[in-house]
């Protein structure tokens, strides 16, 4: 039985050292996880700040775009009206020339 116990103790000693390292590794991994979580929060705040800044800068441009689209619609309406008027005048001229 003595050789079996010695063999068991010989196999258990490295396992005990590994378990000590596991605790150290877990501590290091937890601190690294905490550091990455803080970094993630920091970049999330920066991203939100940049989104808000971008939105604030885009708002006047969106308003300007809406105004330009309204102007284009108004101009298109006037062009259509002029085309219609020209067509009527052409028809009148044709009638007068007959």
Short mmCIF file of N, CA and C in Angstrom, two decimals:
data_model
loop_
_atom_site.label_atom_id
_atom_site.label_comp_id
_atom_site.label_asym_id
_atom_site.label_seq_id
_atom_site.Cartn_x
_atom_site.Cartn_y
_atom_site.Cartn_z
N UNK A 1 0.82 -1.20 0.00
CA UNK A 1 0.00 0.00 0.00
C UNK A 1 0.86 1.26 0.00
N UNK A 2 2.03 1.17 0.62
CA UNK A 2 2.92 2.32 0.69
C UNK A 2 3.31 2.82 -0.70
N UNK A 3 3.67 1.96 -1.63
CA UNK A 3 4.01 2.45 -2.97
C UNK A 3 2.82 3.12 -3.66
N UNK A 4 1.64 2.63 -3.41
CA UNK A 4 0.45 3.24 -4.02
C UNK A 4 0.21 4.64 -3.46
N UNK A 5 0.41 4.80 -2.15
CA UNK A 5 0.24 6.12 -1.53
C UNK A 5 1.29 7.08 -2.06
N UNK A 6 2.54 6.61 -2.17
CA UNK A 6 3.61 7.47 -2.68
C UNK A 6 3.32 7.87 -4.12
N UNK A 7 2.82 6.94 -4.88
CA UNK A 7 2.48 7.23 -6.27
C UNK A 7 1.34 8.26 -6.33
N UNK A 8 0.35 8.09 -5.49
CA UNK A 8 -0.77 9.01 -5.43
C UNK A 8 -0.32 10.40 -5.00
N UNK A 9 0.53 10.48 -3.98
CA UNK A 9 1.04 11.77 -3.52
C UNK A 9 1.89 12.40 -4.61
N UNK A 10 2.67 11.61 -5.30
CA UNK A 10 3.50 12.14 -6.40
C UNK A 10 2.65 12.70 -7.53
N UNK A 11 1.51 12.12 -7.78
CA UNK A 11 0.63 12.60 -8.83
C UNK A 11 -0.19 13.80 -8.35
N UNK A 12 -0.48 13.86 -7.06
CA UNK A 12 -1.31 14.93 -6.52
C UNK A 12 -0.54 16.23 -6.35
N UNK A 13 0.75 16.15 -6.12
CA UNK A 13 1.55 17.37 -5.90
C UNK A 13 1.50 18.30 -7.11
N UNK A 14 1.75 17.82 -8.34
CA UNK A 14 1.64 18.71 -9.49
C UNK A 14 0.22 19.26 -9.67
N UNK A 15 -0.76 18.44 -9.34
CA UNK A 15 -2.14 18.90 -9.44
C UNK A 15 -2.39 20.06 -8.48
N UNK A 16 -1.84 19.97 -7.28
CA UNK A 16 -1.98 21.06 -6.31
C UNK A 16 -1.34 22.34 -6.81
N UNK A 17 -0.15 22.22 -7.42
CA UNK A 17 0.51 23.41 -7.98
C UNK A 17 -0.33 24.01 -9.11
N UNK A 18 -0.91 23.14 -9.94
CA UNK A 18 -1.78 23.63 -11.02
C UNK A 18 -2.97 24.38 -10.45
N UNK A 19 -3.53 23.87 -9.38
CA UNK A 19 -4.68 24.54 -8.76
C UNK A 19 -4.29 25.91 -8.23
N UNK A 20 -3.07 26.04 -7.70
CA UNK A 20 -2.59 27.35 -7.26
C UNK A 20 -2.53 28.32 -8.44
N UNK A 21 -2.04 27.83 -9.56
CA UNK A 21 -1.94 28.68 -10.75
C UNK A 21 -3.31 29.03 -11.30
N UNK A 22 -4.26 28.13 -11.16
CA UNK A 22 -5.61 28.42 -11.63
C UNK A 22 -6.18 29.62 -10.89
N UNK A 23 -5.99 29.70 -9.59
CA UNK A 23 -6.47 30.84 -8.81
C UNK A 23 -5.80 32.13 -9.28
N UNK A 24 -4.48 32.07 -9.50
CA UNK A 24 -3.78 33.25 -10.01
C UNK A 24 -4.31 33.65 -11.37
N UNK A 25 -4.48 32.66 -12.25
CA UNK A 25 -4.99 32.94 -13.59
C UNK A 25 -6.40 33.53 -13.55
N UNK A 26 -7.24 33.00 -12.68
CA UNK A 26 -8.59 33.54 -12.56
C UNK A 26 -8.56 35.00 -12.11
N UNK A 27 -7.68 35.32 -11.21
CA UNK A 27 -7.55 36.71 -10.77
C UNK A 27 -7.12 37.62 -11.91
N UNK A 28 -6.15 37.17 -12.66
CA UNK A 28 -5.67 37.96 -13.80
C UNK A 28 -6.77 38.09 -14.86
N UNK A 29 -7.47 37.00 -15.13
CA UNK A 29 -8.55 37.05 -16.12
C UNK A 29 -9.69 37.96 -15.67
N UNK A 30 -10.01 37.94 -14.38
CA UNK A 30 -11.07 38.82 -13.88
C UNK A 30 -10.67 40.28 -14.00
N UNK A 31 -9.42 40.59 -13.69
CA UNK A 31 -8.99 41.98 -13.81
C UNK A 31 -8.95 42.41 -15.27
N UNK A 32 -8.56 41.50 -16.15
CA UNK A 32 -8.56 41.82 -17.57
C UNK A 32 -9.99 42.01 -18.09
N UNK A 33 -10.90 41.16 -17.63
CA UNK A 33 -12.31 41.31 -18.00
C UNK A 33 -12.85 42.66 -17.54
N UNK A 34 -12.54 43.04 -16.33
CA UNK A 34 -12.99 44.34 -15.81
C UNK A 34 -12.44 45.48 -16.67
N UNK A 35 -11.16 45.38 -17.01
CA UNK A 35 -10.53 46.43 -17.83
C UNK A 35 -11.22 46.51 -19.20
N UNK A 36 -11.53 45.37 -19.82
CA UNK A 36 -12.19 45.38 -21.12
C UNK A 36 -13.62 45.90 -21.02
N UNK A 37 -14.29 45.59 -19.93
CA UNK A 37 -15.66 46.10 -19.74
C UNK A 37 -15.64 47.63 -19.60
N UNK A 38 -14.67 48.14 -18.88
CA UNK A 38 -14.56 49.60 -18.73
C UNK A 38 -14.22 50.25 -20.07
N UNK A 39 -13.35 49.60 -20.83
CA UNK A 39 -13.01 50.12 -22.16
C UNK A 39 -14.25 50.12 -23.05
N UNK A 40 -15.03 49.06 -22.98
CA UNK A 40 -16.26 48.97 -23.76
C UNK A 40 -17.23 50.10 -23.39
N UNK A 41 -17.39 50.35 -22.10
CA UNK A 41 -18.27 51.43 -21.64
C UNK A 41 -17.78 52.78 -22.14
N UNK A 42 -16.47 52.99 -22.09
CA UNK A 42 -15.89 54.24 -22.54
C UNK A 42 -16.19 54.47 -24.02
N UNK A 43 -15.95 53.43 -24.83
CA UNK A 43 -16.20 53.58 -26.26
C UNK A 43 -17.69 53.68 -26.58
N UNK A 44 -18.52 53.06 -25.79
CA UNK A 44 -19.96 53.19 -25.98
C UNK A 44 -20.40 54.63 -25.73
N UNK A 45 -19.83 55.25 -24.68
CA UNK A 45 -20.16 56.66 -24.40
C UNK A 45 -19.65 57.56 -25.52
N UNK A 46 -18.43 57.29 -26.00
CA UNK A 46 -17.88 58.09 -27.10
C UNK A 46 -18.73 57.94 -28.35
N UNK A 47 -19.16 56.71 -28.63
CA UNK A 47 -20.00 56.47 -29.80
C UNK A 47 -21.31 57.24 -29.69
N UNK A 48 -21.93 57.20 -28.53
CA UNK A 48 -23.19 57.92 -28.33
C UNK A 48 -22.99 59.43 -28.49
N UNK A 49 -21.88 59.93 -27.97
CA UNK A 49 -21.57 61.35 -28.11
C UNK A 49 -21.40 61.71 -29.60
N UNK A 50 -20.69 60.88 -30.34
CA UNK A 50 -20.49 61.14 -31.77
C UNK A 50 -21.79 61.03 -32.54
N UNK A 51 -22.65 60.09 -32.17
CA UNK A 51 -23.95 59.98 -32.84
C UNK A 51 -24.77 61.24 -32.63
N UNK A 52 -24.78 61.73 -31.38
CA UNK A 52 -25.54 62.94 -31.08
C UNK A 52 -24.96 64.14 -31.83
N UNK A 53 -23.63 64.23 -31.84
CA UNK A 53 -22.97 65.32 -32.55
C UNK A 53 -23.31 65.27 -34.04
N UNK A 54 -23.26 64.08 -34.61
CA UNK A 54 -23.57 63.92 -36.03
C UNK A 54 -25.02 64.29 -36.30
N UNK A 55 -25.92 63.85 -35.44
CA UNK A 55 -27.34 64.17 -35.61
C UNK A 55 -27.57 65.67 -35.53
N UNK A 56 -26.89 66.33 -34.58
CA UNK A 56 -27.03 67.78 -34.45
C UNK A 56 -26.53 68.51 -35.70
N UNK A 57 -25.46 67.98 -36.30
CA UNK A 57 -24.92 68.60 -37.51
C UNK A 57 -25.78 68.31 -38.73
N UNK A 58 -26.44 67.16 -38.74
CA UNK A 58 -27.26 66.78 -39.89
C UNK A 58 -28.62 67.48 -39.91
N UNK A 59 -29.12 67.86 -38.75
CA UNK A 59 -30.47 68.44 -38.66
C UNK A 59 -30.63 69.67 -39.56
N UNK A 60 -29.72 70.66 -39.51
CA UNK A 60 -29.89 71.80 -40.42
C UNK A 60 -29.82 71.39 -41.90
N UNK A 61 -28.99 70.42 -42.20
CA UNK A 61 -28.87 69.96 -43.59
C UNK A 61 -30.15 69.26 -44.04
N UNK A 62 -30.78 68.54 -43.14
CA UNK A 62 -32.06 67.90 -43.48
C UNK A 62 -33.13 68.95 -43.75
N UNK A 63 -33.14 69.99 -42.93
CA UNK A 63 -34.11 71.06 -43.14
C UNK A 63 -33.85 71.75 -44.48
N UNK A 64 -32.59 71.98 -44.79
CA UNK A 64 -32.23 72.59 -46.06
C UNK A 64 -32.66 71.69 -47.22
N UNK A 65 -32.47 70.39 -47.07
CA UNK A 65 -32.88 69.45 -48.11
C UNK A 65 -34.39 69.51 -48.32
N UNK A 66 -35.15 69.56 -47.24
CA UNK A 66 -36.61 69.66 -47.38
C UNK A 66 -37.01 70.94 -48.11
N UNK A 67 -36.35 72.05 -47.78
CA UNK A 67 -36.64 73.31 -48.46
C UNK A 67 -36.32 73.20 -49.95
N UNK A 68 -35.17 72.59 -50.26
CA UNK A 68 -34.80 72.45 -51.67
C UNK A 68 -35.78 71.54 -52.41
N UNK A 69 -36.22 70.48 -51.76
CA UNK A 69 -37.20 69.59 -52.39
C UNK A 69 -38.51 70.33 -52.65
N UNK A 70 -38.91 71.19 -51.70
CA UNK A 70 -40.12 71.99 -51.91
C UNK A 70 -39.94 72.95 -53.08
N UNK A 71 -38.75 73.56 -53.16
CA UNK A 71 -38.48 74.47 -54.28
C UNK A 71 -38.51 73.72 -55.61
N UNK A 72 -37.98 72.52 -55.63
CA UNK A 72 -37.98 71.72 -56.85
C UNK A 72 -39.41 71.39 -57.26
N UNK A 73 -40.25 71.01 -56.28
CA UNK A 73 -41.64 70.71 -56.59
C UNK A 73 -42.34 71.95 -57.14
N UNK A 74 -42.07 73.10 -56.52
CA UNK A 74 -42.68 74.34 -57.01
C UNK A 74 -42.22 74.67 -58.42
N UNK A 75 -40.93 74.50 -58.67
CA UNK A 75 -40.40 74.77 -60.01
C UNK A 75 -40.98 73.79 -61.02
N UNK A 76 -41.10 72.54 -60.65
CA UNK A 76 -41.67 71.55 -61.56
C UNK A 76 -43.12 71.91 -61.89
N UNK A 77 -43.86 72.39 -60.91
CA UNK A 77 -45.23 72.82 -61.14
C UNK A 77 -45.29 73.99 -62.11
N UNK A 78 -44.38 74.94 -61.93
CA UNK A 78 -44.35 76.10 -62.84
C UNK A 78 -43.95 75.67 -64.25
N UNK A 79 -43.01 74.74 -64.35
CA UNK A 79 -42.60 74.24 -65.67
C UNK A 79 -43.78 73.55 -66.36
N UNK A 80 -44.49 72.73 -65.61
CA UNK A 80 -45.66 72.05 -66.18
C UNK A 80 -46.71 73.07 -66.64
N UNK A 81 -46.89 74.10 -65.84
CA UNK A 81 -47.86 75.14 -66.18
C UNK A 81 -47.43 75.88 -67.45
N UNK A 82 -46.14 76.18 -67.56
CA UNK A 82 -45.64 76.87 -68.76
C UNK A 82 -45.76 75.97 -69.99
N UNK A 83 -45.47 74.68 -69.83
CA UNK A 83 -45.60 73.76 -70.96
C UNK A 83 -47.05 73.72 -71.43
N UNK A 84 -47.96 73.68 -70.49
CA UNK A 84 -49.38 73.65 -70.83
C UNK A 84 -49.76 74.94 -71.56
N UNK A 85 -49.28 76.05 -71.05
CA UNK A 85 -49.58 77.34 -71.68
C UNK A 85 -49.00 77.40 -73.09
N UNK A 86 -47.79 76.89 -73.25
CA UNK A 86 -47.16 76.89 -74.58
C UNK A 86 -47.95 76.01 -75.53
N UNK A 87 -48.39 74.86 -75.06
CA UNK A 87 -49.17 73.96 -75.91
C UNK A 87 -50.48 74.62 -76.33
N UNK A 88 -51.14 75.32 -75.41
CA UNK A 88 -52.40 76.02 -75.77
C UNK A 88 -52.11 77.14 -76.77
N UNK A 89 -51.04 77.88 -76.54
CA UNK A 89 -50.70 78.96 -77.47
C UNK A 89 -50.33 78.41 -78.85
N UNK A 90 -49.63 77.29 -78.90
CA UNK A 90 -49.31 76.66 -80.18
C UNK A 90 -50.60 76.27 -80.92
N UNK A 91 -51.54 75.73 -80.17
CA UNK A 91 -52.81 75.32 -80.76
C UNK A 91 -53.55 76.55 -81.29
N UNK A 92 -53.53 77.62 -80.55
CA UNK A 92 -54.19 78.86 -80.98
C UNK A 92 -53.55 79.41 -82.25
N UNK A 93 -52.22 79.37 -82.28
CA UNK A 93 -51.50 79.87 -83.46
C UNK A 93 -51.85 79.02 -84.69
N UNK A 94 -51.90 77.70 -84.50
CA UNK A 94 -52.28 76.83 -85.60
C UNK A 94 -53.70 77.15 -86.10
N UNK A 95 -54.60 77.40 -85.14
CA UNK A 95 -55.98 77.73 -85.52
C UNK A 95 -56.03 79.05 -86.30
N UNK A 96 -55.22 80.03 -85.89
CA UNK A 96 -55.21 81.32 -86.54
C UNK A 96 -54.60 81.23 -87.95
N UNK A 97 -53.66 80.33 -88.12
CA UNK A 97 -53.01 80.20 -89.43
C UNK A 97 -53.85 79.42 -90.42
N UNK A 98 -54.88 78.79 -90.05
CA UNK A 98 -55.73 78.02 -90.96
C UNK A 98 -56.68 78.87 -91.68
#
